[in-house]
Coordinates of N, CA and C in Angstrom, one line a residue:
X1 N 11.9 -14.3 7.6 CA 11.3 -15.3 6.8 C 11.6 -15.0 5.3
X2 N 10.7 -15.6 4.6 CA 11.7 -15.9 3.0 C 10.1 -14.8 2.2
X3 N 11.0 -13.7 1.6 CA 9.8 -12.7 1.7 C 9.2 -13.4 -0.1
X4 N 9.6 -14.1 -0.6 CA 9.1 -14.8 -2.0 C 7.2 -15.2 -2.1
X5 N 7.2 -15.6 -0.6 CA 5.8 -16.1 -0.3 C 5.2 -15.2 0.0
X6 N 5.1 -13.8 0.0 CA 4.3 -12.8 0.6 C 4.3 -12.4 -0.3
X7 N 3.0 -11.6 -0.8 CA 2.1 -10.9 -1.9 C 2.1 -9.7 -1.2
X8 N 2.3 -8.1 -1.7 CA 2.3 -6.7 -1.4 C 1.7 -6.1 -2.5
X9 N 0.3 -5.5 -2.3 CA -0.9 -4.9 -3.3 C 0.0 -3.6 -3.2
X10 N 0.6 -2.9 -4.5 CA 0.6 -1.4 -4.4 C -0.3 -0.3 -5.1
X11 N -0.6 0.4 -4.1 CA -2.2 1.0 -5.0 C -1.6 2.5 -4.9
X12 N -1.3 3.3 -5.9 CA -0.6 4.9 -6.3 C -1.0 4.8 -8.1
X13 N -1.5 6.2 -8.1 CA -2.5 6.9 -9.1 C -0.8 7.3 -9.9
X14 N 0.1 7.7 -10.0 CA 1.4 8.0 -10.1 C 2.4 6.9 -10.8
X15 N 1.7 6.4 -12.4 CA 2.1 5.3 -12.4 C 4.2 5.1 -12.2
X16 N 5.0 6.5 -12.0 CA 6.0 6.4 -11.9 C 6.2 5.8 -11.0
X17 N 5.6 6.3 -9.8 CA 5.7 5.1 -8.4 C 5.3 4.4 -8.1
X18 N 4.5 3.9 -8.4 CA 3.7 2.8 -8.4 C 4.6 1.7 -9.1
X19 N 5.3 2.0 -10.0 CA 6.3 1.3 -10.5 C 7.5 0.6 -10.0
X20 N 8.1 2.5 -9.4 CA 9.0 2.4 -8.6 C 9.2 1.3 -7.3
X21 N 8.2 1.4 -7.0 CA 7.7 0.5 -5.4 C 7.8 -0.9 -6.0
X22 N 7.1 -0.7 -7.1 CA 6.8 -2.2 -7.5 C 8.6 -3.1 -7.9
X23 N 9.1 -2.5 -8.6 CA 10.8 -2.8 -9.0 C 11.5 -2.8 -7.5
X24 N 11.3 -1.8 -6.9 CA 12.1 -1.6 -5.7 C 11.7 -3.3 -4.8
X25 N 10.6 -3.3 -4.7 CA 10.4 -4.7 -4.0 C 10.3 -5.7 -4.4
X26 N 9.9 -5.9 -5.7 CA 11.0 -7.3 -6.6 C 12.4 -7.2 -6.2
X27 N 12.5 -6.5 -6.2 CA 14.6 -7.3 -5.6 C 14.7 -7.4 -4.7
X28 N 13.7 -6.8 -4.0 CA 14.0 -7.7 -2.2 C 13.0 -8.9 -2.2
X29 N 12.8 -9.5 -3.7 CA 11.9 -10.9 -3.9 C 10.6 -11.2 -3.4
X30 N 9.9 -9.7 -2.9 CA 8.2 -9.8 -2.9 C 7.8 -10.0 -3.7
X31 N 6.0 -11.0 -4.1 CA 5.7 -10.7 -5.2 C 5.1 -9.3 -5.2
X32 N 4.2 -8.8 -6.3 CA 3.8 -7.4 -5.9 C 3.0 -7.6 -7.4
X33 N 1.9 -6.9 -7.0 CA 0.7 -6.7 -7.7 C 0.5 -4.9 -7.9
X34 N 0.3 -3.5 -8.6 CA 0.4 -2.7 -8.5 C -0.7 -2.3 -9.4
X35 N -1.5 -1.4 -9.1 CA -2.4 -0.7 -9.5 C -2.6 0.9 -9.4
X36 N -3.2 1.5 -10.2 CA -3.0 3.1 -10.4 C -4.4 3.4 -10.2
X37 N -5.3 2.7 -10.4 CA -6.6 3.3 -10.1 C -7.5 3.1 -8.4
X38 N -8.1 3.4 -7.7 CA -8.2 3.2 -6.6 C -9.6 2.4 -6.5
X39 N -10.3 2.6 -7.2 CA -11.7 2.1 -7.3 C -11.4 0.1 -8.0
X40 N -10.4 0.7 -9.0 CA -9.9 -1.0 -9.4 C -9.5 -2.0 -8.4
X41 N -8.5 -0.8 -7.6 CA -8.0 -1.5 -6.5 C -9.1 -2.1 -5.4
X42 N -10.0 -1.3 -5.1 CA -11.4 -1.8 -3.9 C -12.0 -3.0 -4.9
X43 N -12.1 -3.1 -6.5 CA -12.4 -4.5 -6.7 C -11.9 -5.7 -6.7
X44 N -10.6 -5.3 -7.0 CA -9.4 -6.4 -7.0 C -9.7 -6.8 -5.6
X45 N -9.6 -6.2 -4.5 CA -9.8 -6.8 -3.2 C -10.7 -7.2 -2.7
X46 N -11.7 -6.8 -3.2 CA -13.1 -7.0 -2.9 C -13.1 -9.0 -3.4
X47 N -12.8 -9.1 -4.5 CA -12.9 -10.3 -5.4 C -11.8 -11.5 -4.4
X48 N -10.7 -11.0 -4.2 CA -9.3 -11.6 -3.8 C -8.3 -10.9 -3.0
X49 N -8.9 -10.7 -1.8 CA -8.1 -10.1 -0.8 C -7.3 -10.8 -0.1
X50 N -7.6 -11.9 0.0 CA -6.6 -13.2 0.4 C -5.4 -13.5 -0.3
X51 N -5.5 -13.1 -1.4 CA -3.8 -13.6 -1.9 C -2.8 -12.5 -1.6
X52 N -3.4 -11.3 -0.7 CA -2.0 -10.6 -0.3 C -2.2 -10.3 1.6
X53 N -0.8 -10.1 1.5 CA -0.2 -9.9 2.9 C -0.3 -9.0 3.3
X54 N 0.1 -8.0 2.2 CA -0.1 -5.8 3.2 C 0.3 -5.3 1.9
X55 N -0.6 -4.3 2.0 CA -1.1 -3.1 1.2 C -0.6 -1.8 1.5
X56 N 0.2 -1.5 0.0 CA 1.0 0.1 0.1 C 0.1 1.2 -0.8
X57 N -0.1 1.8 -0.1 CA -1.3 3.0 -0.7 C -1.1 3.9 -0.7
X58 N -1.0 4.9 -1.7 CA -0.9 6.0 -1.2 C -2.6 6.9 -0.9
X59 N -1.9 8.4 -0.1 CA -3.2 9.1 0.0 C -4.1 9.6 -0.6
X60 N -3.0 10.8 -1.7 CA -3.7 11.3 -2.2 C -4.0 10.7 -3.8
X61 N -5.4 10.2 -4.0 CA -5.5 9.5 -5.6 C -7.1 10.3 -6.2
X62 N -7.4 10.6 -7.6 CA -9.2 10.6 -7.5 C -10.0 9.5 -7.4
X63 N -10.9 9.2 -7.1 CA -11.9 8.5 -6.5 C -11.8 8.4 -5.2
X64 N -11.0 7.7 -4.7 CA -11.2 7.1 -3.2 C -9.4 7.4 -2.8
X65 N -9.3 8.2 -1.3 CA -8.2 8.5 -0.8 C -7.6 7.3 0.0
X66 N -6.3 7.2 0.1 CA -5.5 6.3 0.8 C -6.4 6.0 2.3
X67 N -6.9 6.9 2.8 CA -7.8 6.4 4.0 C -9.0 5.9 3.8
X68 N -9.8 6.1 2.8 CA -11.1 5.5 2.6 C -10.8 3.8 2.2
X69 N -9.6 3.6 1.2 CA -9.4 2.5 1.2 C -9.0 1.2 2.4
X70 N -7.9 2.4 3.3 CA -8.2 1.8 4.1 C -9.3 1.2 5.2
X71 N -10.0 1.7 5.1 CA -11.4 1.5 6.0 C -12.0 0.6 5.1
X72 N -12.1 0.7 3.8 CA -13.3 -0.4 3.2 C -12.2 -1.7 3.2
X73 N -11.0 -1.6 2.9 CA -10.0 -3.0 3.0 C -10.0 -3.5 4.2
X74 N -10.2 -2.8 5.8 CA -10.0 -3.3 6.8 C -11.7 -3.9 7.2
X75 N -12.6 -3.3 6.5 CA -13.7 -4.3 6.7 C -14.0 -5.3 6.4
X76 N -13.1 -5.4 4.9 CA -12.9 -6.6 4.2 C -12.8 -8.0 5.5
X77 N -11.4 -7.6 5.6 CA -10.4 -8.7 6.5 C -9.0 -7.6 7.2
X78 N -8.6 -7.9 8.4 CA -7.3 -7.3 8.9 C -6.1 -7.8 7.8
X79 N -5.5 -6.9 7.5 CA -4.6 -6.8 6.5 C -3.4 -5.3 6.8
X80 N -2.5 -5.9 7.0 CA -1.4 -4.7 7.1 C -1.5 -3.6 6.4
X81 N -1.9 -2.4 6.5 CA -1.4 -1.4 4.9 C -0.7 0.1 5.7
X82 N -0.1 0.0 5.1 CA 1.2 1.6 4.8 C 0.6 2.7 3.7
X83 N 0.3 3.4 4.8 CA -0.2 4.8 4.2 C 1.0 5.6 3.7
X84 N 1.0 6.0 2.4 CA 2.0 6.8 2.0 C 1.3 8.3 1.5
X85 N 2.0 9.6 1.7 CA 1.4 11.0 1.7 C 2.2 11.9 1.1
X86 N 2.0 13.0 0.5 CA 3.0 14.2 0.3 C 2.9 15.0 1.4
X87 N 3.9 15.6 1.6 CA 3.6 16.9 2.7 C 2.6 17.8 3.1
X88 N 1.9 17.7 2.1 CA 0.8 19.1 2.1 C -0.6 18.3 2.6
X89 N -0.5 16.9 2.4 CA -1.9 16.2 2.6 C -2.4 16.3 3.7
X90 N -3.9 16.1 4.2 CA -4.8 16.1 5.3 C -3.7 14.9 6.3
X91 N -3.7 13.7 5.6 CA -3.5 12.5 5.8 C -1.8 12.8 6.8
X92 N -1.3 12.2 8.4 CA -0.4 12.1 8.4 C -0.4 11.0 9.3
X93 N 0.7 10.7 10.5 CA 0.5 9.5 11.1 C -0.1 9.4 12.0
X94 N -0.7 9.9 12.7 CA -2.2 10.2 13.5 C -3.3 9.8 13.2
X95 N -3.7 10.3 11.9 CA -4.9 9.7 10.9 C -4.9 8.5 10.7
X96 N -3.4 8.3 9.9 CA -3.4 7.3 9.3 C -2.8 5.8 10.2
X97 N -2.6 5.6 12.0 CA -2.5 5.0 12.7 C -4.4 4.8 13.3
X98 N -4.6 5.9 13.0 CA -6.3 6.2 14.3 C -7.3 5.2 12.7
X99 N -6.8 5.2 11.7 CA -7.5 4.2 10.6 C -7.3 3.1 10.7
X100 N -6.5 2.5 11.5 CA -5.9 1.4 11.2 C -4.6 1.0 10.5
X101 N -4.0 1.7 9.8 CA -2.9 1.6 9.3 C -1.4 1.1 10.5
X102 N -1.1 0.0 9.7 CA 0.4 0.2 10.4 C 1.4 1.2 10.3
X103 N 1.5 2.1 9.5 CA 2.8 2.4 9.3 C 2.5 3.9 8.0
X104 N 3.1 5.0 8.6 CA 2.8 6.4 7.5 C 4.2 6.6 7.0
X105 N 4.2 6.9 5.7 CA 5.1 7.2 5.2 C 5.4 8.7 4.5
X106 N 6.1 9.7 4.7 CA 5.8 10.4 3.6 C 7.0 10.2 2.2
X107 N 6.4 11.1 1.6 CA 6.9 11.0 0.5 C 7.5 12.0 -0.2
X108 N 8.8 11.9 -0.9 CA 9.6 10.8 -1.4 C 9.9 9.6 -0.5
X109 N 9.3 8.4 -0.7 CA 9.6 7.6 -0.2 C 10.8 6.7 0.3
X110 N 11.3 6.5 1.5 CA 12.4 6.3 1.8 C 12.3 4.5 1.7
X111 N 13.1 4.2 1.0 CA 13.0 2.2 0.6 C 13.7 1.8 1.9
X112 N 14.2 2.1 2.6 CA 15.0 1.3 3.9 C 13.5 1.9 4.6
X113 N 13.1 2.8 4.9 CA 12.0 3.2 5.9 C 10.4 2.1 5.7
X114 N 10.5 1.8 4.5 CA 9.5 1.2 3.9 C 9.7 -0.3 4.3
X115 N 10.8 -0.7 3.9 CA 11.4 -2.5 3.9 C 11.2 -2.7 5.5
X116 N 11.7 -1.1 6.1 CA 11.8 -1.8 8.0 C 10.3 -2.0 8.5
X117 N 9.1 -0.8 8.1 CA 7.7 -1.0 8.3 C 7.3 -2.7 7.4
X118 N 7.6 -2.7 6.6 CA 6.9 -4.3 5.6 C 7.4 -5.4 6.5
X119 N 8.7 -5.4 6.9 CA 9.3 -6.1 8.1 C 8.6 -6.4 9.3
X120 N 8.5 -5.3 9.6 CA 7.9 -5.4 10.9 C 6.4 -5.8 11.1
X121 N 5.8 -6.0 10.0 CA 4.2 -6.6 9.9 C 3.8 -7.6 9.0
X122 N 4.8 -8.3 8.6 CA 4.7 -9.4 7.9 C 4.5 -10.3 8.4

């Protein structure tokens, strides 16, 4: 499908990546919305969860970890999201499939690993 019409919330405390994700998936023509704080992010969705398609998150952030958000976003509404982790985290794809998550990523993030998971649940 024509990925221009699909909205991708990026939520990473890391404004380098959070960036990164965000540029990286503008050229593959998503829109993309990015945020660095995790608590902004549970409002933002809280308010307007409907204008996006799937949510990239990472784990580790202060306030609220990549799996808490997932749990309060999935009570929201079902909504795709991609758990992203460093090595050393609690969080891996066990957790973060047994939350509900589509898709674990670790990190350094691989952009072909990421586009084939966004792919696959769009």
């Amino acid at each position: 499908g024509n990925n221009s019409d699909k909205h991708i919330l990026v939520i990473d405390d890391e404004e380098t990546i959070a960036n990164y994700l965000k540029d990286f998936l503008e050229t593959q023509n998503f829109q993309v919305t990015r945020i660095c704080n995790s608590t902004l992010a549970l409002e933002l969705f809280e308010k307007s969860s409907s204008q996006f398609d799937l949510v990239i998150t990472d784990q580790t952030m202060p306030e609220h970890t990549g799996l808490e958000i997932t749990e309060l976003f999935l009570q929201k509404r079902q909504i795709p999201i991609i758990l992203c982790s460093g090595y050393s985290d609690l969080a891996n794809g066990t957790t973060a499939l047994k939350a509900g998550c589509v898709g674990f990523l670790t990190k350094p993030i691989n952009s072909q690993k990421l586009l084939k998971l966004i792919h696959a649940n769009l």
